[in-house]
């Protein structure tokens, strides 16, 4: 398994997988409801990633077949001792490839990328109600650090 940096030619593969991830997240909170023009918006968002030096999208490729994707964003907080982080923004493995160790392999590659970029820690967030994701990250050695709160404005 390898992580291959995505290019403009990969936008459809990224959007397809992101949409599947986003649809699954709708079940966890009403604030995750997708907009009607979500595909166009997603294409624009991934296209913007190509021009953003802090964000990198990777396709997860196993034996020549794309089986998922991961989006990483570098952050810097100069006032903190642990100042340089790499954030896992999206991590998705296709349904047919789940529970085969790919998520763990992806995290190992992400750690290598973070070290190569001079980062001193990783961050990730997931939906509070998504027990599978919470368990996955806990089992991988992540620990809770903060809680995000959300409130719709009506």
PDB file of C-alpha atoms in Angstrom, residues 13-127:
ATOM      1  CA  UNK A  13     -11.580   9.830  -7.530  1.00  0.00           C
ATOM      2  CA  UNK A  14     -11.200  12.214  -4.588  1.00  0.00           C
ATOM      3  CA  UNK A  15     -14.704  13.650  -4.877  1.00  0.00           C
ATOM      4  CA  UNK A  16     -16.294  10.195  -5.232  1.00  0.00           C
ATOM      5  CA  UNK A  17     -14.610   8.972  -2.062  1.00  0.00           C
ATOM      6  CA  UNK A  18     -15.155  12.222  -0.161  1.00  0.00           C
ATOM      7  CA  UNK A  19     -18.866  12.109  -1.042  1.00  0.00           C
ATOM      8  CA  UNK A  20     -19.146   8.592   0.353  1.00  0.00           C
ATOM      9  CA  UNK A  21     -17.436   9.735   3.558  1.00  0.00           C
ATOM     10  CA  UNK A  22     -19.597  12.864   3.807  1.00  0.00           C
ATOM     11  CA  UNK A  23     -22.815  10.890   3.254  1.00  0.00           C
ATOM     12  CA  UNK A  24     -21.831   8.537   6.080  1.00  0.00           C
ATOM     13  CA  UNK A  25     -21.223  11.515   8.376  1.00  0.00           C
ATOM     14  CA  UNK A  26     -24.759  12.819   7.825  1.00  0.00           C
ATOM     15  CA  UNK A  27     -26.039  10.112  10.163  1.00  0.00           C
ATOM     16  CA  UNK A  28     -23.981  11.464  13.069  1.00  0.00           C
ATOM     17  CA  UNK A  29     -25.386  15.005  13.271  1.00  0.00           C
ATOM     18  CA  UNK A  30     -27.883  17.255  11.505  1.00  0.00           C
ATOM     19  CA  UNK A  31     -25.101  19.810  10.967  1.00  0.00           C
ATOM     20  CA  UNK A  32     -23.515  17.321   8.553  1.00  0.00           C
ATOM     21  CA  UNK A  33     -26.399  17.557   6.056  1.00  0.00           C
ATOM     22  CA  UNK A  34     -25.010  18.003   2.556  1.00  0.00           C
ATOM     23  CA  UNK A  35     -25.917  20.924   0.299  1.00  0.00           C
ATOM     24  CA  UNK A  36     -27.660  20.332  -3.016  1.00  0.00           C
ATOM     25  CA  UNK A  37     -24.622  21.374  -5.088  1.00  0.00           C
ATOM     26  CA  UNK A  38     -22.158  19.408  -2.959  1.00  0.00           C
ATOM     27  CA  UNK A  39     -20.356  17.715  -5.862  1.00  0.00           C
ATOM     28  CA  UNK A  40     -19.499  21.012  -7.564  1.00  0.00           C
ATOM     29  CA  UNK A  41     -18.429  22.463  -4.231  1.00  0.00           C
ATOM     30  CA  UNK A  42     -16.257  19.421  -3.492  1.00  0.00           C
ATOM     31  CA  UNK A  43     -14.516  19.636  -6.877  1.00  0.00           C
ATOM     32  CA  UNK A  44     -13.721  23.284  -6.193  1.00  0.00           C
ATOM     33  CA  UNK A  45     -12.476  22.464  -2.713  1.00  0.00           C
ATOM     34  CA  UNK A  46     -10.144  19.715  -3.871  1.00  0.00           C
ATOM     35  CA  UNK A  47      -8.951  21.922  -6.750  1.00  0.00           C
ATOM     36  CA  UNK A  48      -8.101  24.610  -4.171  1.00  0.00           C
ATOM     37  CA  UNK A  49      -6.053  22.048  -2.231  1.00  0.00           C
ATOM     38  CA  UNK A  50      -3.772  21.722  -5.261  1.00  0.00           C
ATOM     39  CA  UNK A  51      -2.807  25.395  -4.871  1.00  0.00           C
ATOM     40  CA  UNK A  52      -2.550  25.375  -1.061  1.00  0.00           C
ATOM     41  CA  UNK A  53       0.959  24.535   0.157  1.00  0.00           C
ATOM     42  CA  UNK A  54      -0.390  23.567   3.591  1.00  0.00           C
ATOM     43  CA  UNK A  55      -2.831  20.939   2.240  1.00  0.00           C
ATOM     44  CA  UNK A  56      -2.045  17.701   0.422  1.00  0.00           C
ATOM     45  CA  UNK A  57      -4.453  15.043  -0.797  1.00  0.00           C
ATOM     46  CA  UNK A  58      -3.193  11.500  -1.294  1.00  0.00           C
ATOM     47  CA  UNK A  59      -4.807   8.544  -2.962  1.00  0.00           C
ATOM     48  CA  UNK A  60      -4.420   5.273  -1.068  1.00  0.00           C
ATOM     49  CA  UNK A  61      -3.230   2.770  -3.669  1.00  0.00           C
ATOM     50  CA  UNK A  62      -2.872  -0.977  -3.190  1.00  0.00           C
ATOM     51  CA  UNK A  63      -1.613  -3.188  -6.021  1.00  0.00           C
ATOM     52  CA  UNK A  64      -2.352  -0.446  -8.555  1.00  0.00           C
ATOM     53  CA  UNK A  65      -5.926   0.107  -7.379  1.00  0.00           C
ATOM     54  CA  UNK A  66      -7.143   3.183  -5.514  1.00  0.00           C
ATOM     55  CA  UNK A  67      -8.839   2.081  -2.306  1.00  0.00           C
ATOM     56  CA  UNK A  68      -9.165   5.354  -0.389  1.00  0.00           C
ATOM     57  CA  UNK A  69      -7.786   8.811   0.245  1.00  0.00           C
ATOM     58  CA  UNK A  70      -6.332  10.972   2.963  1.00  0.00           C
ATOM     59  CA  UNK A  71      -6.150  14.767   3.228  1.00  0.00           C
ATOM     60  CA  UNK A  72      -3.405  16.331   5.349  1.00  0.00           C
ATOM     61  CA  UNK A  73      -2.979  19.947   6.498  1.00  0.00           C
ATOM     62  CA  UNK A  74       0.098  21.426   8.145  1.00  0.00           C
ATOM     63  CA  UNK A  75      -0.476  23.797  11.050  1.00  0.00           C
ATOM     64  CA  UNK A  76       1.958  25.939  13.008  1.00  0.00           C
ATOM     65  CA  UNK A  77       1.447  27.363  16.504  1.00  0.00           C
ATOM     66  CA  UNK A  78       4.655  29.237  17.407  1.00  0.00           C
ATOM     67  CA  UNK A  79       3.540  29.946  20.984  1.00  0.00           C
ATOM     68  CA  UNK A  80       3.489  26.249  21.879  1.00  0.00           C
ATOM     69  CA  UNK A  81       6.306  23.861  22.661  1.00  0.00           C
ATOM     70  CA  UNK A  82       4.725  21.380  20.247  1.00  0.00           C
ATOM     71  CA  UNK A  83       4.358  23.929  17.497  1.00  0.00           C
ATOM     72  CA  UNK A  84       4.297  22.047  14.190  1.00  0.00           C
ATOM     73  CA  UNK A  85       1.436  19.641  13.550  1.00  0.00           C
ATOM     74  CA  UNK A  86       0.070  17.640  10.689  1.00  0.00           C
ATOM     75  CA  UNK A  87      -3.712  17.343  10.767  1.00  0.00           C
ATOM     76  CA  UNK A  88      -5.566  14.439   9.236  1.00  0.00           C
ATOM     77  CA  UNK A  89      -8.526  16.258   7.692  1.00  0.00           C
ATOM     78  CA  UNK A  90     -10.029  13.280   5.835  1.00  0.00           C
ATOM     79  CA  UNK A  91      -9.178   9.603   5.986  1.00  0.00           C
ATOM     80  CA  UNK A  92     -11.351   7.143   4.115  1.00  0.00           C
ATOM     81  CA  UNK A  93     -10.915   3.560   2.977  1.00  0.00           C
ATOM     82  CA  UNK A  94     -13.401   2.117   0.491  1.00  0.00           C
ATOM     83  CA  UNK A  95     -15.973  -0.227   2.051  1.00  0.00           C
ATOM     84  CA  UNK A  96     -14.607  -3.295   0.244  1.00  0.00           C
ATOM     85  CA  UNK A  97     -11.115  -2.660   1.668  1.00  0.00           C
ATOM     86  CA  UNK A  98     -12.032  -1.967   5.285  1.00  0.00           C
ATOM     87  CA  UNK A  99     -10.941  -4.076   8.241  1.00  0.00           C
ATOM     88  CA  UNK A 100      -7.842  -5.289   6.414  1.00  0.00           C
ATOM     89  CA  UNK A 101      -5.265  -3.082   8.153  1.00  0.00           C
ATOM     90  CA  UNK A 102      -5.129  -0.309   5.571  1.00  0.00           C
ATOM     91  CA  UNK A 103      -6.149   2.387   8.051  1.00  0.00           C
ATOM     92  CA  UNK A 104      -3.271   1.410  10.320  1.00  0.00           C
ATOM     93  CA  UNK A 105      -0.905   1.391   7.327  1.00  0.00           C
ATOM     94  CA  UNK A 106      -2.136   4.832   6.283  1.00  0.00           C
ATOM     95  CA  UNK A 107      -1.438   6.195   9.765  1.00  0.00           C
ATOM     96  CA  UNK A 108       2.095   4.762   9.649  1.00  0.00           C
ATOM     97  CA  UNK A 109       2.733   6.515   6.309  1.00  0.00           C
ATOM     98  CA  UNK A 110       1.199   9.752   7.629  1.00  0.00           C
ATOM     99  CA  UNK A 111       3.559   9.625  10.623  1.00  0.00           C
ATOM    100  CA  UNK A 112       6.501   9.281   8.234  1.00  0.00           C
ATOM    101  CA  UNK A 113       5.252  12.242   6.192  1.00  0.00           C
ATOM    102  CA  UNK A 114       4.844  14.297   9.377  1.00  0.00           C
ATOM    103  CA  UNK A 115       8.382  13.514  10.527  1.00  0.00           C
ATOM    104  CA  UNK A 116       9.780  14.306   7.062  1.00  0.00           C
ATOM    105  CA  UNK A 117       8.050  17.695   7.212  1.00  0.00           C
ATOM    106  CA  UNK A 118       9.460  18.449  10.657  1.00  0.00           C
ATOM    107  CA  UNK A 119       6.163  18.074  12.490  1.00  0.00           C
ATOM    108  CA  UNK A 120       6.155  17.141  16.169  1.00  0.00           C
ATOM    109  CA  UNK A 121       2.602  15.814  16.464  1.00  0.00           C
ATOM    110  CA  UNK A 122      -0.476  14.633  14.576  1.00  0.00           C
ATOM    111  CA  UNK A 123      -4.045  15.793  15.089  1.00  0.00           C
ATOM    112  CA  UNK A 124      -7.352  14.401  13.910  1.00  0.00           C
ATOM    113  CA  UNK A 125     -10.988  14.857  14.796  1.00  0.00           C
ATOM    114  CA  UNK A 126     -14.048  12.720  14.216  1.00  0.00           C
ATOM    115  CA  UNK A 127     -17.727  12.868  14.946  1.00  0.00           C
TER     116      UNK A 127
END
